[in-house]
Short mmCIF file of C-alpha atoms and ligand atoms in Angstrom, two decimals:
data_model
loop_
_atom_site.label_atom_id
_atom_site.label_comp_id
_atom_site.label_asym_id
_atom_site.label_seq_id
_atom_site.Cartn_x
_atom_site.Cartn_y
_atom_site.Cartn_z
CA UNK A 1 9.57 -29.87 5.35
CA UNK A 2 8.16 -31.58 8.46
CA UNK A 3 6.62 -29.85 11.47
CA UNK A 4 6.62 -31.82 14.74
CA UNK A 5 3.94 -30.65 17.18
CA UNK A 6 4.26 -30.69 20.97
CA UNK A 7 0.92 -32.48 21.39
CA UNK A 8 -1.33 -34.62 19.21
CA UNK A 9 -3.95 -32.58 17.38
CA UNK A 10 -6.92 -33.33 15.11
CA UNK A 11 -7.43 -32.23 11.50
CA UNK A 12 -10.16 -29.76 12.57
CA UNK A 13 -8.19 -28.29 15.51
CA UNK A 14 -7.32 -24.61 15.95
CA UNK A 15 -3.64 -25.60 15.72
CA UNK A 16 -4.15 -26.95 12.20
CA UNK A 17 -6.10 -23.79 11.30
CA UNK A 18 -3.15 -21.67 12.45
CA UNK A 19 -0.67 -23.81 10.48
CA UNK A 20 -2.86 -23.53 7.38
CA UNK A 21 -3.01 -19.76 7.82
CA UNK A 22 0.81 -19.60 7.82
CA UNK A 23 1.01 -21.91 4.79
CA UNK A 24 -1.47 -19.72 2.89
CA UNK A 25 1.09 -16.88 2.93
CA UNK A 26 3.15 -18.86 0.38
CA UNK A 27 1.94 -20.03 -3.04
CA UNK A 28 1.15 -23.73 -3.70
CA UNK A 29 2.03 -24.97 -0.22
CA UNK A 30 -0.04 -27.87 1.10
CA UNK A 31 -0.12 -29.46 4.54
CA UNK A 32 -0.89 -33.02 5.48
CA UNK A 33 -1.36 -34.16 9.09
CA UNK A 34 0.01 -37.55 10.20
CA UNK A 35 -0.71 -38.82 13.66
CA UNK A 36 1.95 -41.38 14.48
CA UNK A 37 0.92 -43.68 17.35
CA UNK A 38 4.18 -44.06 19.27
CA UNK A 39 4.88 -46.53 22.06
CA UNK A 40 4.52 -43.78 24.70
CA UNK A 41 2.35 -41.14 23.03
CA UNK A 42 0.84 -40.21 19.70
CA UNK A 43 2.98 -37.69 17.84
CA UNK A 44 1.43 -35.25 15.40
CA UNK A 45 3.58 -34.50 12.39
CA UNK A 46 2.61 -32.16 9.60
CA UNK A 47 4.18 -32.68 6.17
CA UNK A 48 4.62 -29.57 4.09
CA UNK A 49 4.44 -30.12 0.32
CA UNK A 50 5.07 -27.84 -2.64
CA UNK A 51 7.86 -25.32 -3.30
CA UNK A 52 8.98 -25.30 0.34
CA UNK A 53 12.31 -23.61 -0.35
CA UNK A 54 10.59 -20.24 -0.19
CA UNK A 55 9.12 -21.08 3.27
CA UNK A 56 11.42 -20.30 6.22
CA UNK A 57 11.19 -22.93 8.98
CA UNK A 58 10.83 -20.02 11.46
CA UNK A 59 7.39 -19.25 10.01
CA UNK A 60 6.12 -22.44 11.71
CA UNK A 61 8.71 -22.68 14.47
CA UNK A 62 7.46 -19.52 16.18
CA UNK A 63 4.00 -20.98 16.83
CA UNK A 64 3.81 -22.00 20.52
CA UNK A 65 2.50 -25.53 19.86
CA UNK A 66 5.28 -26.39 17.38
CA UNK A 67 8.19 -28.39 18.73
CA UNK A 68 10.29 -27.93 15.60
CA UNK A 69 10.10 -27.53 11.86
CA UNK A 70 12.89 -28.87 9.70
CA UNK A 71 13.70 -29.58 6.07
CA UNK A 72 13.76 -33.23 5.02
CA UNK A 73 17.11 -34.57 3.96
CA UNK A 74 16.03 -37.74 2.14
CA UNK A 75 13.31 -38.90 -0.21
CA UNK A 76 11.97 -41.31 2.36
CA UNK A 77 10.45 -38.48 4.32
CA UNK A 78 8.19 -40.47 6.66
CA UNK A 79 10.52 -43.29 7.67
CA UNK A 80 13.60 -41.01 7.56
CA UNK A 81 15.40 -39.68 10.63
CA UNK A 82 16.57 -36.50 8.93
CA UNK A 83 19.80 -36.07 10.90
CA UNK A 84 18.12 -36.85 14.20
CA UNK A 85 15.41 -34.22 13.71
CA UNK A 86 12.59 -36.74 13.45
CA UNK A 87 12.09 -38.64 16.73
CA UNK A 88 12.10 -42.42 16.67
CA UNK A 89 8.67 -43.49 17.79
CA UNK A 90 8.29 -47.24 17.76
CA UNK A 91 4.87 -48.84 18.07
CA UNK A 92 2.77 -51.11 20.25
CA UNK A 93 1.18 -54.27 18.95
CA UNK A 94 -0.56 -56.99 20.95
CA UNK A 95 0.94 -55.64 24.17
CA UNK A 96 4.49 -55.67 22.83
CA UNK A 97 6.60 -52.62 22.02
CA UNK A 98 8.68 -52.52 18.86
CA UNK A 99 11.25 -49.73 18.85
CA UNK A 100 14.91 -48.90 18.37
CA UNK A 101 15.33 -49.37 22.13
CA UNK A 102 14.52 -53.03 22.63
CA UNK A 103 14.81 -56.50 21.13
CA UNK A 104 12.49 -59.36 20.09
CA UNK A 105 13.30 -62.81 18.76
CA UNK A 106 10.89 -64.32 16.22
CA UNK A 107 11.96 -67.97 16.15
CA UNK A 108 9.79 -70.34 14.13
CA UNK A 109 9.10 -72.32 10.99
CA UNK A 110 10.21 -71.00 7.62
CA UNK A 111 7.05 -72.60 6.24
CA UNK A 112 4.08 -74.24 7.91
CA UNK A 113 4.07 -77.90 6.86
CA UNK A 114 2.03 -79.97 9.34
CA UNK A 115 -0.21 -79.11 12.26
CA UNK A 116 1.94 -81.36 14.44
CA UNK A 117 5.12 -79.42 13.61
CA UNK A 118 3.37 -76.11 14.26
CA UNK A 119 2.22 -77.37 17.64
CA UNK A 120 5.65 -78.76 18.61
CA UNK A 121 7.26 -75.47 17.57
CA UNK A 122 4.83 -73.25 19.46
CA UNK A 123 4.93 -75.40 22.60
CA UNK A 124 8.74 -75.14 22.50
CA UNK A 125 8.54 -71.36 22.22
CA UNK A 126 6.17 -71.18 25.18
CA UNK A 127 8.56 -73.31 27.28
CA UNK A 128 11.31 -70.82 26.38
CA UNK A 129 9.12 -67.87 27.39
CA UNK A 130 8.79 -66.46 23.86
CA UNK A 131 5.66 -64.73 22.55
CA UNK A 132 6.69 -64.09 18.96
CA UNK A 133 7.25 -66.44 16.03
CA UNK A 134 7.61 -66.73 12.29
CA UNK A 135 5.38 -69.05 10.21
CA UNK A 136 5.20 -68.88 6.42
CA UNK A 137 1.88 -69.83 4.82
CA UNK A 138 2.48 -68.21 1.44
CA UNK A 139 5.94 -69.08 0.13
CA UNK A 140 7.46 -67.33 -2.90
CA UNK A 141 9.68 -70.07 -4.31
CA UNK A 142 12.29 -69.87 -7.02
CA UNK A 143 10.83 -72.92 -8.80
CA UNK A 144 7.09 -73.35 -9.50
CA UNK A 145 7.54 -77.06 -8.75
CA UNK A 146 8.62 -76.46 -5.17
CA UNK A 147 6.21 -76.41 -2.21
CA UNK A 148 4.33 -73.10 -2.35
CA UNK A 149 2.99 -73.10 1.22
CA UNK A 150 -0.38 -74.33 2.52
CA UNK A 151 -1.77 -70.80 2.09
CA UNK A 152 -5.17 -70.03 3.63
CA UNK A 153 -5.81 -73.69 4.46
CA UNK A 154 -3.35 -73.70 7.35
CA UNK A 155 -4.34 -70.36 8.88
CA UNK A 156 -7.14 -71.71 11.16
CA UNK A 157 -4.85 -74.14 12.97
CA UNK A 158 -1.84 -71.82 13.00
CA UNK A 159 -3.87 -69.06 14.71
CA UNK A 160 -5.72 -71.44 17.04
CA UNK A 161 -2.43 -73.00 18.20
CA UNK A 162 -0.73 -69.61 18.48
CA UNK A 163 -3.50 -68.57 20.88
CA UNK A 164 -3.21 -71.84 22.79
CA UNK A 165 0.52 -71.33 23.40
CA UNK A 166 0.37 -67.62 24.24
CA UNK A 167 1.97 -66.36 21.03
CA UNK A 168 1.11 -62.70 20.45
CA UNK A 169 2.67 -62.03 17.05
CA UNK A 170 3.26 -64.31 14.06
CA UNK A 171 5.46 -62.91 11.27
CA UNK A 172 3.94 -64.16 8.02
CA UNK A 173 4.84 -63.25 4.44
CA UNK A 174 2.17 -62.09 2.01
CA UNK A 175 2.79 -62.16 -1.72
CA UNK A 176 -0.59 -60.88 -2.91
CA UNK A 177 -3.08 -58.35 -1.59
CA UNK A 178 -5.75 -61.08 -1.22
CA UNK A 179 -3.58 -62.71 1.47
CA UNK A 180 -4.24 -59.75 3.75
CA UNK A 181 -7.97 -60.46 3.64
CA UNK A 182 -7.47 -64.19 4.09
CA UNK A 183 -5.36 -63.57 7.19
CA UNK A 184 -7.83 -61.03 8.59
CA UNK A 185 -10.78 -63.39 7.96
CA UNK A 186 -9.03 -66.34 9.59
CA UNK A 187 -8.11 -64.25 12.63
CA UNK A 188 -11.67 -62.94 12.95
CA UNK A 189 -13.10 -66.46 12.68
CA UNK A 190 -10.69 -67.73 15.32
CA UNK A 191 -11.65 -64.86 17.66
CA UNK A 192 -8.38 -62.92 17.29
CA UNK A 193 -6.25 -65.27 19.42
CA UNK A 194 -2.98 -63.80 18.14
CA UNK A 195 -1.56 -61.01 15.96
CA UNK A 196 0.19 -61.05 12.60
CA UNK A 197 3.11 -58.95 11.39
CA UNK A 198 2.86 -59.13 7.62
CA UNK A 199 6.15 -59.73 5.94
CA UNK A 200 7.23 -58.27 2.61
CA UNK A 201 9.81 -60.72 1.33
CA UNK A 202 12.96 -59.76 -0.52
CA UNK A 203 11.44 -60.85 -3.84
CA UNK A 204 8.64 -58.32 -3.40
CA UNK A 205 10.62 -55.39 -2.02
CA UNK A 206 9.83 -53.38 -5.17
CA UNK A 207 6.37 -54.82 -5.88
CA UNK A 208 4.94 -51.34 -5.50
CA UNK A 209 1.27 -52.30 -5.90
CA UNK A 210 1.59 -54.84 -3.10
CA UNK A 211 3.41 -52.25 -0.99
CA UNK A 212 0.57 -49.78 -1.50
CA UNK A 213 -1.99 -52.36 -0.36
CA UNK A 214 0.03 -53.31 2.68
CA UNK A 215 0.44 -49.59 3.41
CA UNK A 216 -3.28 -48.82 3.11
CA UNK A 217 -4.23 -51.32 5.80
CA UNK A 218 -3.34 -50.48 9.35
CA UNK A 219 -4.56 -53.60 11.15
CA UNK A 220 -1.22 -55.39 10.75
CA UNK A 221 2.28 -54.00 11.28
CA UNK A 222 4.81 -54.79 8.56
CA UNK A 223 8.14 -56.58 8.53
CA UNK A 224 9.81 -55.13 5.45
CA UNK A 225 12.75 -57.04 3.99
CA UNK A 226 15.54 -55.36 2.09
CA UNK A 227 15.74 -56.22 -1.60
CA UNK A 228 18.45 -58.81 -2.19
CA UNK A 229 19.96 -57.15 -5.27
CA UNK A 230 19.29 -53.43 -4.95
CA UNK A 231 20.92 -50.66 -2.98
CA UNK A 232 19.94 -49.87 0.59
CA UNK A 233 18.70 -46.48 -0.64
CA UNK A 234 16.37 -48.20 -3.12
CA UNK A 235 15.03 -50.51 -0.41
CA UNK A 236 14.39 -47.56 1.92
CA UNK A 237 12.51 -45.74 -0.82
CA UNK A 238 10.44 -48.88 -1.43
CA UNK A 239 9.71 -49.09 2.30
CA UNK A 240 8.47 -45.50 2.15
CA UNK A 241 5.66 -46.73 -0.15
CA UNK A 242 4.21 -48.60 2.83
CA UNK A 243 4.57 -45.64 5.19
CA UNK A 244 3.27 -43.06 2.69
CA UNK A 245 0.11 -45.08 2.11
CA UNK A 246 -0.81 -44.89 5.76
CA UNK A 247 0.91 -47.67 7.70
CA UNK A 248 3.90 -46.49 9.69
CA UNK A 249 4.17 -49.51 11.98
CA UNK A 250 7.15 -50.99 10.14
CA UNK A 251 10.23 -52.99 11.09
CA UNK A 252 13.01 -52.97 8.47
CA UNK A 253 14.82 -56.28 8.00
CA UNK A 254 18.32 -57.02 6.68
CA UNK A 255 18.64 -60.53 5.22
CA UNK A 256 21.86 -60.63 3.22
CA UNK A 257 22.63 -59.71 -0.39
CA UNK A 258 22.54 -62.02 -3.40
CA UNK A 259 26.06 -62.35 -4.79
CA UNK A 260 28.51 -65.17 -5.32
CA UNK A 261 30.92 -63.10 -3.25
CA UNK A 262 29.01 -64.39 -0.23
CA UNK A 263 29.89 -68.05 -1.02
CA UNK A 264 29.85 -70.45 0.73
CA UNK A 265 27.00 -68.69 2.56
CA UNK A 266 23.67 -68.35 0.75
CA UNK A 267 23.88 -64.55 0.78
CA UNK A 268 26.48 -61.97 1.75
CA UNK A 269 25.69 -60.97 5.32
CA UNK A 270 24.91 -57.24 5.43
CA UNK A 271 24.49 -56.70 9.15
CA UNK A 272 27.13 -53.95 9.15
CA UNK A 273 24.17 -51.92 7.87
CA UNK A 274 22.28 -52.21 11.19
CA UNK A 275 23.69 -48.89 12.47
CA UNK A 276 23.16 -47.32 9.04
CA UNK A 277 19.44 -48.15 9.02
CA UNK A 278 19.12 -47.03 12.65
CA UNK A 279 20.74 -43.71 11.75
CA UNK A 280 18.87 -43.12 8.50
CA UNK A 281 15.42 -44.26 9.59
CA UNK A 282 13.20 -44.16 12.64
CA UNK A 283 12.36 -47.85 12.26
CA UNK A 284 13.31 -50.76 14.49
CA UNK A 285 15.82 -52.93 12.60
CA UNK A 286 15.55 -56.70 12.24
CA UNK A 287 18.16 -59.18 11.04
CA UNK A 288 17.53 -62.58 9.48
CA UNK A 289 20.67 -64.70 9.90
CA UNK A 290 18.93 -67.87 8.60
CA UNK A 291 18.30 -66.59 5.09
CA UNK A 292 21.65 -64.78 5.11
CA UNK A 293 23.78 -67.83 5.93
CA UNK A 294 21.40 -70.41 4.46
CA UNK A 295 22.84 -73.53 6.06
CA UNK A 296 23.42 -75.00 9.46
CA UNK A 297 27.17 -75.27 9.68
CA UNK A 298 29.30 -75.04 12.79
CA UNK A 299 32.43 -72.93 13.13
CA UNK A 300 35.57 -74.50 14.56
CA UNK A 301 34.76 -72.90 17.92
CA UNK A 302 31.54 -74.92 18.13
CA UNK A 303 29.17 -72.01 17.48
CA UNK A 304 26.91 -72.14 14.41
CA UNK A 305 27.63 -69.73 11.52
CA UNK A 306 23.99 -68.58 11.85
CA UNK A 307 24.67 -67.60 15.47
CA UNK A 308 27.91 -65.83 14.54
CA UNK A 309 26.05 -63.83 11.87
CA UNK A 310 23.23 -63.02 14.30
CA UNK A 311 25.81 -61.90 16.86
CA UNK A 312 27.14 -59.35 14.36
CA UNK A 313 23.68 -57.84 13.98
CA UNK A 314 22.72 -57.88 17.66
CA UNK A 315 26.02 -56.53 18.94
CA UNK A 316 25.58 -53.67 16.45
CA UNK A 317 22.14 -52.75 17.81
CA UNK A 318 19.52 -54.84 15.97
CA UNK A 319 16.05 -54.68 17.54
CA UNK A 320 14.66 -57.94 16.27
CA UNK A 321 15.74 -61.21 14.67
CA UNK A 322 13.82 -63.82 12.72
CA UNK A 323 15.37 -67.24 12.84
CA UNK A 324 14.32 -70.56 11.29
CA UNK A 325 13.79 -73.47 13.70
CA UNK A 326 12.09 -76.81 13.04
CA UNK A 327 11.29 -79.76 15.30
CA UNK A 328 12.31 -82.14 12.47
CA UNK A 329 14.35 -80.23 9.87
CA UNK A 330 14.69 -83.37 7.73
CA UNK A 331 10.93 -83.26 7.14
CA UNK A 332 10.71 -79.51 6.46
CA UNK A 333 9.18 -78.63 3.09
CA UNK A 334 11.18 -75.41 2.79
CA UNK A 335 14.67 -74.42 3.96
CA UNK A 336 15.20 -77.43 6.27
CA UNK A 337 19.02 -77.21 5.90
CA UNK A 338 19.10 -73.82 7.65
CA UNK A 339 16.69 -74.70 10.47
CA UNK A 340 17.93 -75.08 14.03
CA UNK A 341 16.54 -77.81 16.27
CA UNK A 342 14.12 -77.00 19.07
CA UNK A 343 16.57 -78.60 21.51
CA UNK A 344 19.07 -75.94 20.45
CA UNK A 345 16.79 -73.08 21.47
CA UNK A 346 17.97 -72.68 25.11
CA UNK A 347 21.66 -72.47 24.10
CA UNK A 348 20.74 -70.14 21.26
CA UNK A 349 18.86 -67.84 23.67
CA UNK A 350 21.80 -67.74 26.06
CA UNK A 351 24.14 -66.74 23.23
CA UNK A 352 21.65 -64.08 22.10
CA UNK A 353 21.43 -62.62 25.59
CA UNK A 354 25.23 -62.35 25.74
CA UNK A 355 25.20 -60.40 22.47
CA UNK A 356 22.39 -58.03 23.52
CA UNK A 357 24.09 -57.37 26.88
CA UNK A 358 27.36 -56.74 25.07
CA UNK A 359 25.60 -54.20 22.85
CA UNK A 360 24.10 -52.38 25.84
CA UNK A 361 27.50 -52.37 27.58
CA UNK A 362 29.14 -50.97 24.43
CA UNK A 363 26.62 -48.13 24.31
CA UNK A 364 27.14 -47.39 28.03
CA UNK A 365 30.92 -47.40 27.52
CA UNK A 366 30.65 -45.02 24.56
CA UNK A 367 28.60 -42.66 26.75
CA UNK A 368 31.09 -42.95 29.64
CA UNK A 369 33.79 -41.93 27.22
CA UNK A 370 31.82 -38.85 26.37
CA UNK A 371 30.14 -39.81 23.11
CA UNK A 372 26.59 -38.44 23.19
CA UNK A 373 23.83 -40.59 21.66
CA UNK A 374 22.65 -39.00 18.40
CA UNK A 375 19.03 -37.78 18.40
C1 PEP B 401 11.43 -65.87 4.54
O1 PEP B 401 11.75 -65.18 5.53
O2 PEP B 401 10.70 -66.85 4.61
C2 PEP B 401 11.96 -65.50 3.23
C3 PEP B 401 11.50 -66.07 2.11
O3 PEP B 401 12.92 -64.59 3.28
P1 PEP B 401 13.49 -63.63 2.13
O4 PEP B 401 12.31 -62.90 1.56
O5 PEP B 401 14.44 -62.76 2.87
O6 PEP B 401 14.18 -64.53 1.13
MN1 MN B 402 12.97 -69.60 3.93
#
């Protein structure tokens, strides 16, 4: 059971005392307070554990400071929406809002290779008016003989240049808990010129110890990628590990499923799940068309397959996209064949805007035709 309060309260408040007094009427019931910093206001939620079937929701509902108490309908109790009962909150980071109501593009390098390429990339993003990027320093590769990323060595110049070009958030994968400290140290040393959204890659979706570490820290929000070969339900439960260990600033990312049925694309595009994740969770939803499609090929209409895949996600309500670009894809040390050129960014942005506008128009049309938005 979850109790949503009308206003944020502290652990030692009279409201919590009153809730504990109600809980004490039933055997083995425990309460745990979670203050969720939303983009507009902090929301206090109280999780009720134990044999809650014997506890009527009315017992809490009748308290004047309770907005509503409801039973949870899925295992992922913190990230879950519970049939619209749990409000979507979103979060603020580095002056930007991440929520189910807006959209951000994280265009950038799959992997950091040279300082020059980082600088060309970031300067291009600034010219395009973008403040968010992706830059991999720690790369989990299929073969141990492939480039593994420059790791901590590249962080000083990545963060310095991000600050120079007005980038506020860099999405960066971590594959080990020590990477969190390395990133934090490098940011501190550089004077915090930018922010990092730590990425859990598809190969680590069920690395539960890593998820617990990422969840215990709250300095960095998390971009959580769906596992490539497990069910959506399993990925959502894995994502709950992050939330249940304390960090609820999470964006959930779809990136395609590993199966030969997706051939000739690298993965089978799963962006039809955008509305599913929006309905089942309170999290903003990201799509990664680069790792889904895996190659830069053009459809007969002149539009890239990567753009067509992205369009599917955005027109269905995605809130974020991460897309591989590279100033010289031929020299990229990782995933060059799927990288778009910097010169292609303006056309790409125009296409993206068309898709986002189309999504907003579709929602407005549904409302005009009398379909109420759910929760
Ligand atoms: C990436 O985004 O760099 C990446 C490795 O993606 P994924 O974990 O989805 O394969
Ligand atoms: Mn990649």
